[in-house]
Amino acid sequence: MSSNPSDISFSVYKVEYVGTPNHQAIYVETNPTASQTRGGNLYHVSGNLLHGMKYEIKTSYNPECSKIYIPRLTRKIGIIAQADLPRFVAECCEEVRPPPAQLSPDKKRLGLSHAFYRCGQWLEDVVDLAFAKGIFKNPQTVRRRAQREMCLKL
């Protein structure tokens, strides 16, 4: 990480937890060297198909502290600049609607024309939007751009 606060960027991961199906969330590692209880922020939707889901942020969080975390399914998505975290929340997480109720109390599907929209689909929509808006970046692209800029300065 750089010493200039405007240049600080964080790793972004897709994390999964045991469930039927597995629960999926976005984890931004804001402090990789912190104690186990203060590693980053978890962005996800929680709830169920009967009552619908709501968007939540868990701060000061480390997925590895959860007994149902599945480490082998963690995947790095990209990076985010520290300055872009508020944009990510406002323009992506809060912009993509959480999954609504999709089952009636008697377990009949509401809206038979589409597949269930769950936490994993919400996550993919948020990630796609974050990349489209330039909030998430591919680390290789950022590294190549920085190397090019350094060569131009020489």
PDB file of C-alpha atoms in Angstrom:
ATOM      1  CA  MET A   1       0.000   0.000   0.000  1.00  0.00           C
ATOM      2  CA  SER A   2       1.121   3.533  -0.719  1.00  0.00           C
ATOM      3  CA  SER A   3       1.756   6.164   1.953  1.00  0.00           C
ATOM      4  CA  ASN A   4      -0.470   8.719   0.195  1.00  0.00           C
ATOM      5  CA  PRO A   5      -4.059   8.160   1.469  1.00  0.00           C
ATOM      6  CA  SER A   6      -5.504   8.965  -1.953  1.00  0.00           C
ATOM      7  CA  ASP A   7      -3.429   6.128  -3.459  1.00  0.00           C
ATOM      8  CA  ILE A   8      -4.429   3.444  -0.942  1.00  0.00           C
ATOM      9  CA  SER A   9      -6.330   0.529  -2.431  1.00  0.00           C
ATOM     10  CA  PHE A  10      -7.856  -2.578  -0.905  1.00  0.00           C
ATOM     11  CA  SER A  11      -8.320  -6.134  -2.142  1.00  0.00           C
ATOM     12  CA  VAL A  12     -11.896  -7.216  -2.902  1.00  0.00           C
ATOM     13  CA  TYR A  13     -12.976 -10.848  -2.534  1.00  0.00           C
ATOM     14  CA  LYS A  14     -16.010 -13.020  -3.134  1.00  0.00           C
ATOM     15  CA  VAL A  15     -16.429 -15.141  -0.006  1.00  0.00           C
ATOM     16  CA  GLU A  16     -18.763 -18.051   0.700  1.00  0.00           C
ATOM     17  CA  TYR A  17     -20.329 -19.606   3.759  1.00  0.00           C
ATOM     18  CA  VAL A  18     -21.920 -23.034   4.239  1.00  0.00           C
ATOM     19  CA  GLY A  19     -25.605 -23.060   3.351  1.00  0.00           C
ATOM     20  CA  THR A  20     -28.187 -24.521   1.002  1.00  0.00           C
ATOM     21  CA  PRO A  21     -27.189 -22.966  -1.325  1.00  0.00           C
ATOM     22  CA  ASN A  22     -23.976 -21.417   0.023  1.00  0.00           C
ATOM     23  CA  HIS A  23     -24.239 -17.797   1.172  1.00  0.00           C
ATOM     24  CA  GLN A  24     -22.082 -15.441  -0.928  1.00  0.00           C
ATOM     25  CA  ALA A  25     -20.809 -11.974  -0.034  1.00  0.00           C
ATOM     26  CA  ILE A  26     -18.298  -9.294  -1.035  1.00  0.00           C
ATOM     27  CA  TYR A  27     -15.404  -8.786   1.388  1.00  0.00           C
ATOM     28  CA  VAL A  28     -13.172  -5.691   1.195  1.00  0.00           C
ATOM     29  CA  GLU A  29      -9.994  -6.248   3.203  1.00  0.00           C
ATOM     30  CA  THR A  30      -9.405  -2.752   4.596  1.00  0.00           C
ATOM     31  CA  ASN A  31      -6.778  -3.781   7.139  1.00  0.00           C
ATOM     32  CA  PRO A  32      -4.995  -7.023   6.226  1.00  0.00           C
ATOM     33  CA  THR A  33      -2.614  -6.821   9.210  1.00  0.00           C
ATOM     34  CA  ALA A  34      -5.294  -6.183  11.847  1.00  0.00           C
ATOM     35  CA  SER A  35      -6.354  -8.561  14.578  1.00  0.00           C
ATOM     36  CA  GLN A  36      -8.840 -11.259  13.604  1.00  0.00           C
ATOM     37  CA  THR A  37     -11.849  -9.140  14.518  1.00  0.00           C
ATOM     38  CA  ARG A  38     -10.940  -6.022  12.515  1.00  0.00           C
ATOM     39  CA  GLY A  39      -9.962  -7.059   9.004  1.00  0.00           C
ATOM     40  CA  GLY A  40     -12.457  -5.406   6.666  1.00  0.00           C
ATOM     41  CA  ASN A  41     -16.050  -4.937   5.577  1.00  0.00           C
ATOM     42  CA  LEU A  42     -18.557  -7.525   4.404  1.00  0.00           C
ATOM     43  CA  TYR A  43     -21.229  -6.383   1.925  1.00  0.00           C
ATOM     44  CA  HIS A  44     -24.144  -8.777   1.435  1.00  0.00           C
ATOM     45  CA  VAL A  45     -27.873  -9.388   1.490  1.00  0.00           C
ATOM     46  CA  SER A  46     -29.480 -11.545   4.152  1.00  0.00           C
ATOM     47  CA  GLY A  47     -32.912 -13.044   4.488  1.00  0.00           C
ATOM     48  CA  ASN A  48     -34.828 -15.728   2.648  1.00  0.00           C
ATOM     49  CA  LEU A  49     -37.035 -16.356  -0.368  1.00  0.00           C
ATOM     50  CA  LEU A  50     -40.220 -16.220   1.709  1.00  0.00           C
ATOM     51  CA  HIS A  51     -39.687 -12.803   3.326  1.00  0.00           C
ATOM     52  CA  GLY A  52     -37.180 -11.248   0.942  1.00  0.00           C
ATOM     53  CA  MET A  53     -33.677 -10.018   1.691  1.00  0.00           C
ATOM     54  CA  LYS A  54     -32.089  -6.811   2.933  1.00  0.00           C
ATOM     55  CA  TYR A  55     -28.722  -5.235   2.225  1.00  0.00           C
ATOM     56  CA  GLU A  56     -26.228  -5.158   5.106  1.00  0.00           C
ATOM     57  CA  ILE A  57     -22.671  -4.056   5.809  1.00  0.00           C
ATOM     58  CA  LYS A  58     -20.671  -5.753   8.541  1.00  0.00           C
ATOM     59  CA  THR A  59     -17.724  -3.577   9.531  1.00  0.00           C
ATOM     60  CA  SER A  60     -14.624  -4.630  11.456  1.00  0.00           C
ATOM     61  CA  TYR A  61     -15.058  -8.102  10.049  1.00  0.00           C
ATOM     62  CA  ASN A  62     -12.842 -11.038   9.116  1.00  0.00           C
ATOM     63  CA  PRO A  63     -14.512 -13.970   7.299  1.00  0.00           C
ATOM     64  CA  GLU A  64     -11.956 -16.419   8.697  1.00  0.00           C
ATOM     65  CA  CYS A  65     -13.469 -15.934  12.180  1.00  0.00           C
ATOM     66  CA  SER A  66     -16.741 -17.512  11.053  1.00  0.00           C
ATOM     67  CA  LYS A  67     -17.151 -21.239  11.689  1.00  0.00           C
ATOM     68  CA  ILE A  68     -19.116 -21.616   8.437  1.00  0.00           C
ATOM     69  CA  TYR A  69     -16.631 -19.739   6.180  1.00  0.00           C
ATOM     70  CA  ILE A  70     -15.344 -21.842   3.240  1.00  0.00           C
ATOM     71  CA  PRO A  71     -11.735 -20.664   2.588  1.00  0.00           C
ATOM     72  CA  ARG A  72     -11.191 -22.740  -0.575  1.00  0.00           C
ATOM     73  CA  LEU A  73     -14.049 -20.892  -2.326  1.00  0.00           C
ATOM     74  CA  THR A  74     -12.663 -17.402  -1.663  1.00  0.00           C
ATOM     75  CA  ARG A  75     -11.844 -15.644  -4.935  1.00  0.00           C
ATOM     76  CA  LYS A  76     -10.139 -12.291  -5.424  1.00  0.00           C
ATOM     77  CA  ILE A  77     -12.401 -10.083  -7.553  1.00  0.00           C
ATOM     78  CA  GLY A  78     -10.217  -7.005  -7.901  1.00  0.00           C
ATOM     79  CA  ILE A  79      -9.165  -3.891  -6.012  1.00  0.00           C
ATOM     80  CA  ILE A  80     -10.891  -0.706  -4.879  1.00  0.00           C
ATOM     81  CA  ALA A  81      -9.380   2.664  -3.994  1.00  0.00           C
ATOM     82  CA  GLN A  82     -10.054   3.736  -0.423  1.00  0.00           C
ATOM     83  CA  ALA A  83     -11.594   6.941  -1.772  1.00  0.00           C
ATOM     84  CA  ASP A  84     -14.095   4.870  -3.826  1.00  0.00           C
ATOM     85  CA  LEU A  85     -15.595   2.957  -0.875  1.00  0.00           C
ATOM     86  CA  PRO A  86     -18.447   5.493  -0.378  1.00  0.00           C
ATOM     87  CA  ARG A  87     -19.209   5.355  -4.129  1.00  0.00           C
ATOM     88  CA  PHE A  88     -19.238   1.553  -4.013  1.00  0.00           C
ATOM     89  CA  VAL A  89     -21.848   1.607  -1.244  1.00  0.00           C
ATOM     90  CA  ALA A  90     -24.029   4.364  -2.756  1.00  0.00           C
ATOM     91  CA  GLU A  91     -23.732   3.590  -6.473  1.00  0.00           C
ATOM     92  CA  CYS A  92     -23.542  -0.202  -6.384  1.00  0.00           C
ATOM     93  CA  CYS A  93     -24.656  -1.914  -3.158  1.00  0.00           C
ATOM     94  CA  GLU A  94     -27.553   0.463  -2.505  1.00  0.00           C
ATOM     95  CA  GLU A  95     -28.401   0.751  -6.207  1.00  0.00           C
ATOM     96  CA  VAL A  96     -28.942  -2.976  -6.834  1.00  0.00           C
ATOM     97  CA  ARG A  97     -32.200  -3.971  -5.162  1.00  0.00           C
ATOM     98  CA  PRO A  98     -31.982  -6.872  -2.705  1.00  0.00           C
ATOM     99  CA  PRO A  99     -33.871 -10.015  -3.691  1.00  0.00           C
ATOM    100  CA  PRO A 100     -37.601  -9.641  -2.938  1.00  0.00           C
ATOM    101  CA  ALA A 101     -39.902 -12.303  -1.515  1.00  0.00           C
ATOM    102  CA  GLN A 102     -40.174 -15.027  -4.145  1.00  0.00           C
ATOM    103  CA  LEU A 103     -42.263 -17.641  -2.353  1.00  0.00           C
ATOM    104  CA  SER A 104     -45.753 -17.417  -0.899  1.00  0.00           C
ATOM    105  CA  PRO A 105     -46.393 -18.697   2.664  1.00  0.00           C
ATOM    106  CA  ASP A 106     -47.623 -21.965   1.134  1.00  0.00           C
ATOM    107  CA  LYS A 107     -44.233 -22.254  -0.680  1.00  0.00           C
ATOM    108  CA  LYS A 108     -45.577 -21.469  -4.165  1.00  0.00           C
ATOM    109  CA  ARG A 109     -43.318 -19.433  -6.424  1.00  0.00           C
ATOM    110  CA  LEU A 110     -44.195 -15.796  -6.951  1.00  0.00           C
ATOM    111  CA  GLY A 111     -43.448 -14.918 -10.587  1.00  0.00           C
ATOM    112  CA  LEU A 112     -42.834 -18.175 -12.407  1.00  0.00           C
ATOM    113  CA  SER A 113     -41.137 -16.529 -15.391  1.00  0.00           C
ATOM    114  CA  HIS A 114     -37.634 -16.391 -13.901  1.00  0.00           C
ATOM    115  CA  ALA A 115     -35.222 -18.334 -11.710  1.00  0.00           C
ATOM    116  CA  PHE A 116     -34.844 -17.462  -8.049  1.00  0.00           C
ATOM    117  CA  TYR A 117     -32.781 -14.310  -7.444  1.00  0.00           C
ATOM    118  CA  ARG A 118     -30.573 -14.996  -4.427  1.00  0.00           C
ATOM    119  CA  CYS A 119     -27.541 -13.503  -2.694  1.00  0.00           C
ATOM    120  CA  GLY A 120     -25.176 -14.860  -5.374  1.00  0.00           C
ATOM    121  CA  GLN A 121     -27.050 -13.166  -8.209  1.00  0.00           C
ATOM    122  CA  TRP A 122     -27.205  -9.903  -6.211  1.00  0.00           C
ATOM    123  CA  LEU A 123     -23.438 -10.149  -5.654  1.00  0.00           C
ATOM    124  CA  GLU A 124     -22.750 -10.656  -9.371  1.00  0.00           C
ATOM    125  CA  ASP A 125     -24.945  -7.663 -10.270  1.00  0.00           C
ATOM    126  CA  VAL A 126     -23.133  -5.455  -7.724  1.00  0.00           C
ATOM    127  CA  VAL A 127     -19.692  -6.616  -8.923  1.00  0.00           C
ATOM    128  CA  ASP A 128     -20.614  -6.063 -12.599  1.00  0.00           C
ATOM    129  CA  LEU A 129     -21.867  -2.551 -11.773  1.00  0.00           C
ATOM    130  CA  ALA A 130     -18.734  -1.728  -9.747  1.00  0.00           C
ATOM    131  CA  PHE A 131     -16.496  -2.725 -12.671  1.00  0.00           C
ATOM    132  CA  ALA A 132     -18.698  -0.867 -15.194  1.00  0.00           C
ATOM    133  CA  LYS A 133     -18.452   2.328 -13.115  1.00  0.00           C
ATOM    134  CA  GLY A 134     -14.683   1.941 -12.707  1.00  0.00           C
ATOM    135  CA  ILE A 135     -14.974   1.501  -8.928  1.00  0.00           C
ATOM    136  CA  PHE A 136     -13.486  -2.014  -8.941  1.00  0.00           C
ATOM    137  CA  LYS A 137     -10.354  -2.477 -10.983  1.00  0.00           C
ATOM    138  CA  ASN A 138      -8.459  -5.512 -12.167  1.00  0.00           C
ATOM    139  CA  PRO A 139      -5.123  -5.528 -10.242  1.00  0.00           C
ATOM    140  CA  GLN A 140      -3.129  -6.539 -13.343  1.00  0.00           C
ATOM    141  CA  THR A 141      -4.512  -3.572 -15.313  1.00  0.00           C
ATOM    142  CA  VAL A 142      -3.628  -1.169 -12.493  1.00  0.00           C
ATOM    143  CA  ARG A 143      -0.115  -2.631 -12.204  1.00  0.00           C
ATOM    144  CA  ARG A 144       0.522  -2.333 -15.974  1.00  0.00           C
ATOM    145  CA  ARG A 145      -0.749   1.272 -15.992  1.00  0.00           C
ATOM    146  CA  ALA A 146       1.547   2.178 -13.062  1.00  0.00           C
ATOM    147  CA  GLN A 147       4.527   0.579 -14.824  1.00  0.00           C
ATOM    148  CA  ARG A 148       3.754   2.536 -18.013  1.00  0.00           C
ATOM    149  CA  GLU A 149       3.493   5.803 -16.074  1.00  0.00           C
ATOM    150  CA  MET A 150       6.805   5.081 -14.363  1.00  0.00           C
ATOM    151  CA  CYS A 151       8.494   4.456 -17.718  1.00  0.00           C
ATOM    152  CA  LEU A 152       7.151   7.759 -19.048  1.00  0.00           C
ATOM    153  CA  LYS A 153       8.687   9.611 -16.084  1.00  0.00           C
ATOM    154  CA  LEU A 154      12.161   8.164 -16.799  1.00  0.00           C
TER     155      LEU A 154
END
